[in-house]
Coordinates of N, CA and C and ligand atoms in Angstrom, one line a residue:
M228 N -157.8 -73.1 -144.9 CA -157.6 -73.9 -146.0 C -156.4 -73.6 -146.8
T229 N -155.7 -74.7 -147.3 CA -154.6 -74.4 -148.1 C -154.9 -73.6 -149.4
Q230 N -154.1 -72.6 -149.7 CA -154.4 -71.8 -150.9 C -153.6 -72.5 -152.1
R231 N -154.3 -72.5 -153.3 CA -153.6 -73.0 -154.4 C -153.0 -71.9 -155.2
V232 N -151.8 -72.0 -155.6 CA -151.1 -70.9 -156.3 C -150.7 -71.4 -157.7
A233 N -151.0 -70.5 -158.7 CA -150.6 -70.8 -160.1 C -149.5 -69.7 -160.4
I234 N -148.5 -70.1 -161.0 CA -147.3 -69.1 -161.3 C -147.2 -69.0 -162.8
L235 N -147.3 -67.8 -163.3 CA -147.2 -67.5 -164.8 C -145.8 -66.9 -165.1
L236 N -145.2 -67.5 -166.0 CA -143.8 -67.1 -166.5 C -143.6 -67.2 -167.9
S237 N -142.5 -66.5 -168.3 CA -142.2 -66.6 -169.8 C -140.7 -67.0 -169.9
G238 N -139.9 -66.9 -168.9 CA -138.5 -67.1 -169.0 C -137.9 -68.1 -168.1
G239 N -136.8 -67.8 -167.5 CA -136.0 -68.7 -166.7 C -136.6 -69.2 -165.4
G240 N -137.4 -68.4 -164.8 CA -138.2 -68.8 -163.7 C -137.5 -68.9 -162.4
S241 N -136.5 -68.0 -162.2 CA -135.8 -68.1 -160.9 C -136.8 -67.6 -159.7
N242 N -137.6 -66.7 -160.0 CA -138.6 -66.3 -159.0 C -139.7 -67.4 -158.7
M243 N -140.0 -68.1 -159.8 CA -141.0 -69.2 -159.6 C -140.3 -70.3 -158.7
V244 N -139.0 -70.5 -158.9 CA -138.3 -71.5 -158.1 C -138.3 -71.1 -156.6
S245 N -138.1 -69.8 -156.4 CA -138.1 -69.3 -155.0 C -139.5 -69.4 -154.3
L246 N -140.5 -69.2 -155.2 CA -141.9 -69.3 -154.7 C -142.2 -70.8 -154.4
V247 N -142.0 -71.6 -155.3 CA -142.3 -73.0 -155.2 C -141.6 -73.7 -154.0
D248 N -140.2 -73.4 -153.9 CA -139.4 -73.9 -152.8 C -139.9 -73.4 -151.4
S249 N -140.5 -72.3 -151.4 CA -141.0 -71.7 -150.1 C -142.2 -72.4 -149.6
M250 N -143.0 -73.0 -150.5 CA -144.4 -73.4 -150.1 C -144.3 -74.9 -149.6
T251 N -143.7 -75.0 -148.5 CA -143.6 -76.3 -147.8 C -144.0 -76.1 -146.3
G252 N -144.0 -77.2 -145.6 CA -144.2 -77.1 -144.2 C -145.5 -76.4 -143.8
D253 N -145.4 -75.4 -142.9 CA -146.6 -74.8 -142.4 C -147.1 -73.6 -143.3
H254 N -146.5 -73.5 -144.5 CA -146.8 -72.4 -145.4 C -148.4 -72.7 -145.8
P255 N -149.1 -71.5 -145.8 CA -150.5 -71.6 -146.1 C -150.9 -71.9 -147.5
A256 N -149.9 -72.1 -148.4 CA -150.2 -72.3 -149.9 C -149.3 -73.4 -150.4
R257 N -149.8 -73.9 -151.6 CA -149.1 -74.9 -152.3 C -149.1 -74.5 -153.8
P258 N -148.1 -74.8 -154.6 CA -148.2 -74.6 -156.0 C -149.1 -75.6 -156.7
C259 N -150.0 -75.1 -157.6 CA -150.9 -76.1 -158.3 C -150.5 -76.1 -159.8
L260 N -149.8 -75.1 -160.3 CA -149.6 -75.0 -161.8 C -148.5 -74.0 -162.0
V261 N -147.6 -74.3 -163.0 CA -146.8 -73.3 -163.6 C -147.2 -73.2 -165.1
L262 N -147.6 -72.0 -165.5 CA -148.2 -71.8 -166.9 C -147.3 -70.8 -167.6
S263 N -147.0 -71.1 -168.8 CA -146.2 -70.2 -169.6 C -146.8 -70.0 -171.0
N264 N -146.5 -68.8 -171.6 CA -146.9 -68.5 -172.9 C -145.8 -69.0 -173.9
N265 N -144.7 -69.5 -173.3 CA -143.5 -69.8 -174.1 C -143.0 -71.2 -173.8
A266 N -143.2 -72.1 -174.8 CA -142.9 -73.5 -174.6 C -141.4 -73.7 -174.3
G267 N -140.6 -72.7 -174.7 CA -139.2 -72.9 -174.5 C -138.7 -72.2 -173.1
A268 N -139.7 -71.8 -172.3 CA -139.2 -71.1 -171.0 C -138.5 -72.1 -170.2
G269 N -137.3 -71.7 -169.7 CA -136.5 -72.6 -168.8 C -137.3 -72.9 -167.5
G270 N -138.2 -72.0 -167.1 CA -138.9 -72.3 -165.9 C -139.8 -73.5 -165.9
L271 N -140.2 -73.9 -167.1 CA -141.1 -75.1 -167.2 C -140.3 -76.3 -166.7
E272 N -139.1 -76.5 -167.2 CA -138.3 -77.7 -166.8 C -138.0 -77.7 -165.3
K273 N -137.7 -76.5 -164.7 CA -137.5 -76.4 -163.3 C -138.8 -76.7 -162.5
A274 N -139.9 -76.4 -163.1 CA -141.2 -76.7 -162.3 C -141.4 -78.2 -162.4
R275 N -141.2 -78.8 -163.6 CA -141.4 -80.2 -163.7 C -140.4 -81.0 -162.8
A276 N -139.2 -80.5 -162.7 CA -138.2 -81.1 -161.8 C -138.7 -81.1 -160.3
R277 N -139.6 -80.1 -160.0 CA -140.1 -80.0 -158.6 C -141.4 -80.7 -158.4
G278 N -141.9 -81.3 -159.6 CA -143.1 -82.1 -159.4 C -144.4 -81.2 -159.5
V279 N -144.2 -79.9 -160.1 CA -145.3 -79.1 -160.2 C -145.9 -79.2 -161.6
P280 N -147.2 -79.4 -161.7 CA -147.8 -79.5 -163.0 C -147.5 -78.2 -163.9
T281 N -147.3 -78.4 -165.2 CA -147.0 -77.3 -166.1 C -148.0 -77.3 -167.3
A282 N -148.1 -76.1 -167.9 CA -148.9 -76.0 -169.1 C -148.4 -74.9 -169.9
V283 N -148.6 -74.9 -171.2 CA -148.2 -73.9 -172.1 C -149.4 -73.4 -172.9
V284 N -149.6 -72.1 -173.0 CA -150.6 -71.5 -173.9 C -149.8 -70.5 -174.7
D285 N -149.4 -70.9 -175.9 CA -148.7 -70.0 -176.8 C -149.5 -68.8 -177.2
H286 N -149.0 -67.6 -177.0 CA -149.8 -66.5 -177.4 C -149.9 -66.2 -178.9
R287 N -148.9 -66.8 -179.6 CA -148.7 -66.4 -181.0 C -149.9 -66.7 -181.9
P288 N -150.5 -67.9 -181.8 CA -151.7 -68.1 -182.7 C -152.8 -67.1 -182.5
Y289 N -152.8 -66.4 -181.4 CA -153.9 -65.5 -181.2 C -153.6 -64.1 -181.7
G290 N -152.4 -63.8 -182.2 CA -152.1 -62.6 -182.8 C -152.5 -61.4 -181.9
E291 N -153.2 -60.5 -182.4 CA -153.6 -59.3 -181.6 C -154.8 -59.6 -180.6
D292 N -155.4 -60.8 -180.8 CA -156.6 -61.0 -180.0 C -156.2 -61.5 -178.6
R293 N -155.9 -60.5 -177.7 CA -155.6 -60.8 -176.4 C -156.6 -61.5 -175.6
S294 N -157.9 -61.1 -175.9 CA -158.9 -61.7 -175.1 C -159.0 -63.2 -175.4
A295 N -158.8 -63.6 -176.6 CA -158.9 -65.1 -177.0 C -157.7 -65.8 -176.3
F296 N -156.5 -65.1 -176.3 CA -155.4 -65.7 -175.6 C -155.7 -65.9 -174.1
E297 N -156.4 -64.9 -173.5 CA -156.6 -65.0 -172.1 C -157.8 -66.0 -171.8
A298 N -158.7 -66.2 -172.7 CA -159.7 -67.2 -172.6 C -159.0 -68.5 -172.5
A299 N -158.0 -68.8 -173.3 CA -157.3 -70.0 -173.3 C -156.5 -70.2 -172.0
L300 N -155.9 -69.1 -171.5 CA -155.3 -69.1 -170.2 C -156.3 -69.5 -169.1
N301 N -157.4 -68.9 -169.2 CA -158.5 -69.1 -168.1 C -159.0 -70.6 -168.2
A302 N -159.0 -71.2 -169.4 CA -159.5 -72.6 -169.5 C -158.5 -73.4 -168.8
V303 N -157.2 -73.2 -169.0 CA -156.2 -74.1 -168.3 C -156.2 -73.8 -166.8
L304 N -156.3 -72.5 -166.4 CA -156.4 -72.2 -165.0 C -157.5 -72.9 -164.4
A305 N -158.7 -72.9 -165.0 CA -159.9 -73.5 -164.4 C -159.7 -75.0 -164.1
D306 N -158.8 -75.6 -164.9 CA -158.6 -77.0 -164.6 C -157.8 -77.3 -163.3
H307 N -157.1 -76.2 -162.9 CA -156.2 -76.3 -161.7 C -156.7 -75.6 -160.6
A308 N -157.7 -74.8 -160.7 CA -158.5 -74.1 -159.7 C -157.6 -73.4 -158.7
P309 N -156.7 -72.4 -159.2 CA -155.9 -71.7 -158.3 C -156.8 -70.6 -157.5
D310 N -156.3 -70.3 -156.4 CA -156.9 -69.2 -155.6 C -156.1 -68.0 -155.8
I311 N -154.8 -68.1 -156.0 CA -153.9 -67.0 -156.2 C -153.1 -67.2 -157.5
L312 N -152.9 -66.1 -158.3 CA -152.0 -66.1 -159.4 C -150.8 -65.3 -159.1
C313 N -149.6 -65.8 -159.3 CA -148.3 -65.1 -159.2 C -147.7 -64.9 -160.6
L314 N -147.7 -63.6 -161.0 CA -146.9 -63.4 -162.2 C -145.4 -63.3 -161.8
A315 N -144.6 -64.0 -162.6 CA -143.1 -64.1 -162.2 C -142.4 -64.1 -163.5
G316 N -142.2 -62.8 -164.1 CA -141.6 -62.7 -165.4 C -142.4 -63.2 -166.5
F317 N -143.7 -62.9 -166.4 CA -144.7 -63.2 -167.4 C -144.8 -62.0 -168.4
M318 N -144.3 -62.2 -169.6 CA -144.1 -61.0 -170.5 C -145.2 -60.8 -171.5
R319 N -146.4 -60.9 -171.0 CA -147.6 -60.5 -171.8 C -148.3 -59.5 -171.0
V320 N -148.8 -58.5 -171.7 CA -149.7 -57.5 -171.1 C -151.1 -58.1 -171.0
L321 N -151.7 -58.0 -169.8 CA -153.0 -58.6 -169.7 C -154.1 -57.5 -169.8
T322 N -155.2 -57.9 -170.4 CA -156.3 -56.9 -170.6 C -157.0 -56.6 -169.3
G323 N -157.7 -55.5 -169.3 CA -158.5 -55.1 -168.1 C -159.5 -56.2 -167.7
G324 N -160.1 -56.9 -168.7 CA -161.0 -57.9 -168.5 C -160.4 -59.0 -167.6
F325 N -159.3 -59.5 -168.1 CA -158.6 -60.6 -167.3 C -158.2 -60.2 -166.0
V326 N -157.6 -58.9 -165.9 CA -157.2 -58.5 -164.6 C -158.3 -58.3 -163.6
Q327 N -159.5 -57.8 -164.1 CA -160.6 -57.6 -163.2 C -161.1 -59.0 -162.7
E328 N -161.1 -60.0 -163.5 CA -161.5 -61.3 -163.1 C -160.7 -61.8 -161.9
W329 N -159.4 -61.5 -162.0 CA -158.4 -62.0 -161.0 C -158.0 -61.0 -159.9
Q330 N -158.6 -59.8 -160.0 CA -158.1 -58.7 -159.1 C -158.3 -59.1 -157.7
G331 N -157.4 -58.7 -156.9 CA -157.4 -59.1 -155.5 C -156.7 -60.5 -155.2
R332 N -156.5 -61.2 -156.3 CA -155.9 -62.6 -156.2 C -154.7 -62.7 -157.0
M333 N -154.2 -61.6 -157.7 CA -153.1 -61.7 -158.6 C -152.0 -60.8 -158.2
L334 N -150.7 -61.3 -158.1 CA -149.6 -60.5 -157.7 C -148.6 -60.5 -158.8
N335 N -147.8 -59.5 -158.8 CA -146.6 -59.4 -159.8 C -145.4 -58.9 -159.0
I336 N -144.2 -59.3 -159.6 CA -143.0 -58.7 -159.1 C -142.4 -57.9 -160.2
H337 N -142.0 -56.7 -159.9 CA -141.4 -55.8 -160.9 C -140.1 -55.3 -160.4
P338 N -139.0 -55.3 -161.2 CA -137.7 -55.0 -160.8 C -137.3 -53.5 -160.8
S339 N -138.2 -52.8 -160.0 CA -137.8 -51.4 -159.7 C -138.6 -51.0 -158.5
L340 N -138.2 -49.9 -157.9 CA -138.9 -49.4 -156.8 C -140.1 -48.6 -157.3
L341 N -141.2 -49.3 -157.6 CA -142.4 -48.6 -158.1 C -142.8 -47.5 -157.1
P342 N -143.3 -46.3 -157.6 CA -143.7 -46.1 -158.9 C -142.7 -45.7 -159.9
K343 N -141.4 -45.8 -159.5 CA -140.4 -45.5 -160.5 C -140.3 -46.6 -161.5
Y344 N -140.0 -46.3 -162.7 CA -139.6 -47.2 -163.8 C -140.6 -48.4 -164.1
R345 N -141.8 -48.0 -164.4 CA -142.7 -49.0 -164.9 C -142.2 -49.5 -166.2
G346 N -142.6 -50.6 -166.6 CA -142.2 -51.1 -168.0 C -140.8 -51.8 -167.9
L347 N -140.2 -51.7 -169.0 CA -138.9 -52.5 -169.3 C -137.7 -51.7 -169.0
H348 N -136.5 -52.4 -169.0 CA -135.2 -51.8 -168.8 C -135.0 -50.9 -167.6
T349 N -135.5 -51.5 -166.5 CA -135.6 -50.7 -165.3 C -134.2 -50.4 -164.8
H350 N -133.3 -51.4 -164.8 CA -132.0 -51.2 -164.2 C -131.2 -50.1 -165.0
A351 N -131.2 -50.2 -166.3 CA -130.5 -49.2 -167.2 C -131.1 -47.8 -166.9
R352 N -132.4 -47.8 -166.7 CA -133.0 -46.4 -166.5 C -132.6 -45.9 -165.1
A353 N -132.5 -46.8 -164.1 CA -132.1 -46.3 -162.7 C -130.7 -45.8 -162.7
L354 N -129.8 -46.6 -163.5 CA -128.4 -46.1 -163.5 C -128.3 -44.8 -164.3
A355 N -129.0 -44.7 -165.4 CA -129.0 -43.5 -166.2 C -129.4 -42.3 -165.4
A356 N -130.4 -42.5 -164.5 CA -130.8 -41.4 -163.7 C -129.9 -41.1 -162.6
G357 N -128.9 -41.9 -162.4 CA -127.9 -41.7 -161.3 C -128.5 -42.0 -159.9
D358 N -129.5 -42.9 -159.9 CA -130.1 -43.3 -158.6 C -129.1 -44.0 -157.7
A359 N -129.1 -43.7 -156.4 CA -128.2 -44.3 -155.5 C -128.8 -45.6 -155.0
E360 N -130.0 -45.9 -155.2 CA -130.5 -47.2 -154.9 C -131.5 -47.7 -155.9
A361 N -131.7 -49.0 -155.9 CA -132.7 -49.6 -156.8 C -133.4 -50.7 -156.0
G362 N -134.2 -51.5 -156.7 CA -134.9 -52.5 -155.9 C -136.0 -53.2 -156.7
C363 N -136.8 -53.8 -156.0 CA -138.0 -54.5 -156.6 C -139.2 -54.3 -155.7
T364 N -140.4 -54.5 -156.4 CA -141.7 -54.3 -155.8 C -142.6 -55.5 -156.1
V365 N -143.3 -56.0 -155.1 CA -144.4 -56.9 -155.3 C -145.7 -56.1 -155.1
H366 N -146.6 -56.3 -156.1 CA -147.8 -55.5 -156.0 C -149.0 -56.3 -156.5
E367 N -150.2 -55.9 -156.0 CA -151.3 -56.5 -156.6 C -151.5 -55.9 -158.0
V368 N -152.0 -56.8 -158.9 CA -152.2 -56.4 -160.3 C -153.5 -55.7 -160.5
T369 N -153.5 -54.5 -161.1 CA -154.6 -53.9 -161.4 C -154.5 -53.5 -163.0
P370 N -155.6 -53.0 -163.6 CA -155.5 -52.9 -165.0 C -154.3 -52.0 -165.6
E371 N -153.9 -51.0 -164.9 CA -152.7 -50.2 -165.4 C -151.4 -51.0 -165.2
L372 N -150.6 -50.9 -166.2 CA -149.3 -51.6 -166.2 C -148.4 -51.3 -164.9
D373 N -148.0 -52.3 -164.2 CA -147.1 -52.0 -163.1 C -147.6 -51.0 -162.1
E374 N -148.9 -51.1 -161.9 CA -149.5 -50.3 -160.7 C -150.2 -51.3 -159.8
G375 N -151.0 -50.8 -158.9 CA -151.7 -51.6 -158.0 C -151.1 -51.6 -156.6
P376 N -151.8 -51.8 -155.6 CA -151.3 -51.7 -154.2 C -150.0 -52.4 -154.0
M377 N -149.1 -51.7 -153.4 CA -147.8 -52.3 -153.0 C -147.9 -53.2 -151.9
L378 N -147.3 -54.4 -152.1 CA -147.4 -55.4 -151.0 C -146.0 -55.6 -150.4
G379 N -145.0 -55.2 -151.1 CA -143.6 -55.3 -150.5 C -142.6 -54.6 -151.4
Q380 N -141.5 -54.2 -150.8 CA -140.4 -53.6 -151.6 C -139.1 -53.9 -150.9
A381 N -138.1 -54.2 -151.8 CA -136.7 -54.5 -151.2 C -135.8 -53.5 -152.0
R382 N -134.9 -52.9 -151.2 CA -134.0 -52.0 -151.7 C -132.5 -52.5 -151.7
V383 N -131.8 -52.1 -152.7 CA -130.4 -52.4 -152.7 C -129.6 -51.2 -153.2
P384 N -128.3 -51.0 -152.8 CA -127.6 -49.9 -153.3 C -127.3 -50.1 -154.8
A385 N -127.2 -49.0 -155.5 CA -126.6 -49.0 -156.8 C -125.2 -48.5 -156.6
L386 N -124.2 -49.3 -157.0 CA -122.8 -49.1 -156.7 C -122.0 -48.4 -157.9
P387 N -121.0 -47.7 -157.6 CA -120.2 -47.2 -158.6 C -119.7 -48.3 -159.5
G388 N -119.7 -48.1 -160.8 CA -119.2 -49.2 -161.7 C -120.3 -50.2 -162.1
D389 N -121.5 -50.1 -161.5 CA -122.6 -51.0 -161.8 C -123.0 -50.9 -163.3
T390 N -123.2 -52.0 -163.8 CA -123.9 -52.1 -165.1 C -125.3 -52.6 -165.0
P391 N -126.1 -52.4 -166.0 CA -127.5 -53.0 -165.8 C -127.5 -54.4 -165.3
D392 N -126.5 -55.2 -165.9 CA -126.5 -56.6 -165.5 C -126.1 -56.8 -164.0
S393 N -125.1 -56.1 -163.6 CA -124.7 -56.3 -162.2 C -125.7 -55.8 -161.2
L394 N -126.5 -54.7 -161.6 CA -127.5 -54.2 -160.7 C -128.7 -55.2 -160.7
A395 N -129.0 -55.7 -161.9 CA -130.1 -56.7 -162.0 C -129.8 -57.9 -161.2
A396 N -128.6 -58.4 -161.1 CA -128.3 -59.6 -160.3 C -128.4 -59.3 -158.8
R397 N -128.1 -58.1 -158.4 CA -128.2 -57.7 -157.0 C -129.7 -57.6 -156.6
V398 N -130.5 -57.1 -157.6 CA -131.9 -56.9 -157.3 C -132.5 -58.3 -157.3
L399 N -132.2 -59.1 -158.3 CA -132.8 -60.4 -158.3 C -132.7 -61.3 -157.1
A400 N -131.5 -61.1 -156.5 CA -131.3 -61.9 -155.2 C -132.3 -61.4 -154.2
E401 N -132.7 -60.2 -154.2 CA -133.7 -59.7 -153.3 C -135.0 -60.1 -153.6
E402 N -135.3 -60.2 -155.0 CA -136.6 -60.7 -155.4 C -136.9 -62.0 -154.8
H403 N -135.8 -62.9 -154.8 CA -136.0 -64.2 -154.3 C -136.3 -64.3 -152.8
V404 N -136.0 -63.2 -152.1 CA -136.4 -63.1 -150.7 C -137.8 -62.5 -150.5
L405 N -138.0 -61.4 -151.3 CA -139.2 -60.6 -151.1 C -140.5 -61.4 -151.5
Y406 N -140.4 -61.9 -152.7 CA -141.7 -62.5 -153.3 C -142.2 -63.6 -152.4
P407 N -141.4 -64.6 -152.0 CA -141.9 -65.6 -151.1 C -142.4 -65.0 -149.8
A408 N -141.8 -64.0 -149.3 CA -142.3 -63.4 -148.0 C -143.6 -62.8 -148.2
V409 N -143.8 -62.1 -149.3 CA -145.1 -61.4 -149.6 C -146.2 -62.5 -149.8
L410 N -145.8 -63.5 -150.6 CA -146.8 -64.6 -150.9 C -147.4 -65.2 -149.6
R411 N -146.4 -65.5 -148.7 CA -146.8 -66.2 -147.5 C -147.8 -65.3 -146.8
R412 N -147.5 -64.0 -146.7 CA -148.5 -63.1 -145.9 C -149.8 -63.0 -146.7
F413 N -149.7 -62.9 -148.0 CA -150.9 -62.7 -148.8 C -151.8 -63.9 -148.7
A414 N -151.2 -65.1 -148.7 CA -152.0 -66.3 -148.6 C -152.7 -66.4 -147.2
M415 N -152.2 -65.6 -146.2 CA -152.9 -65.6 -145.0 C -153.8 -64.4 -144.9
N416 N -154.0 -63.8 -146.1 CA -155.0 -62.7 -146.2 C -154.5 -61.4 -145.5
D417 N -153.1 -61.3 -145.4 CA -152.5 -60.2 -144.8 C -151.8 -59.4 -145.9
R418 N -152.3 -58.2 -146.1 CA -151.8 -57.3 -147.1 C -150.8 -56.2 -146.6
T419 N -150.4 -56.3 -145.4 CA -149.5 -55.3 -144.8 C -148.2 -55.4 -145.6
P420 N -147.7 -54.3 -146.1 CA -146.5 -54.3 -147.0 C -145.3 -54.8 -146.2
I421 N -144.4 -55.5 -146.9 CA -143.1 -55.9 -146.3 C -142.1 -55.1 -146.9
L422 N -141.3 -54.4 -146.0 CA -140.2 -53.5 -146.5 C -138.9 -54.0 -146.1
L423 N -138.1 -54.4 -147.1 CA -136.7 -54.9 -146.9 C -135.6 -54.0 -147.4
P424 N -134.5 -53.9 -146.8 CA -134.2 -54.5 -145.6 C -134.8 -53.8 -144.4
Ligands
GRF273 C1 -137.5 -60.6 -162.9 O1 -136.5 -59.6 -162.9 C2 -138.8 -60.0 -162.5 O2 -138.7 -59.0 -161.6 C3 -139.3 -59.6 -163.8 O3 -138.9 -60.5 -164.7 C4 -137.7 -61.2 -164.2 C5 -138.0 -62.6 -164.2 O4 -136.9 -63.5 -163.8 N1 -140.7 -59.3 -163.7 P1 -137.1 -65.0 -163.5 O5 -137.7 -65.7 -164.8 O6 -137.9 -65.1 -162.4 O7 -135.6 -65.5 -163.3

């Protein structure tokens, strides 16, 4: 059966584009929703242009009440009945309750070679540490931030003269290859990690 995929984002949505564009032909999944906490997210327009339904749940009216925000997310998700959630630059920390509800069905992409550099500013931290390589990780989402079983990793060199931006661009290009590859496998119930290159 075709798997339904909802993609959650807060920003430009380049990973969302790579996921949506991959779900054609014999792919076992199709996009059913792009959901954002940010009405100004560039990814929403890109999703609409691809004919994917979009929705916005602004987190701000909920203040500190993350559970109420997540209840609103779940209400929208219920209308679209996704089998799989892909976090793709979704900049809200999710509570254990929400994560447990979706555990085993929710993926995230993080721009570091986890377990290195959980959280933000991953590229600056990799460069400050003098790392010779950097990369990205797709993992199942579990209640701890940027943890959970690794489903794929792509590595790139960190080059002399790199800035956080130049390294981020090199990593992002790999994100666009890795995330669709992992999703395709995951949608076929195959959790064997993909290691690139
Ligand atoms: C990516 O670097 C991703 O790894 C991180 O957030 C960024 C999202 O970029 N989680 P985009 O919105 O997909 O272009």
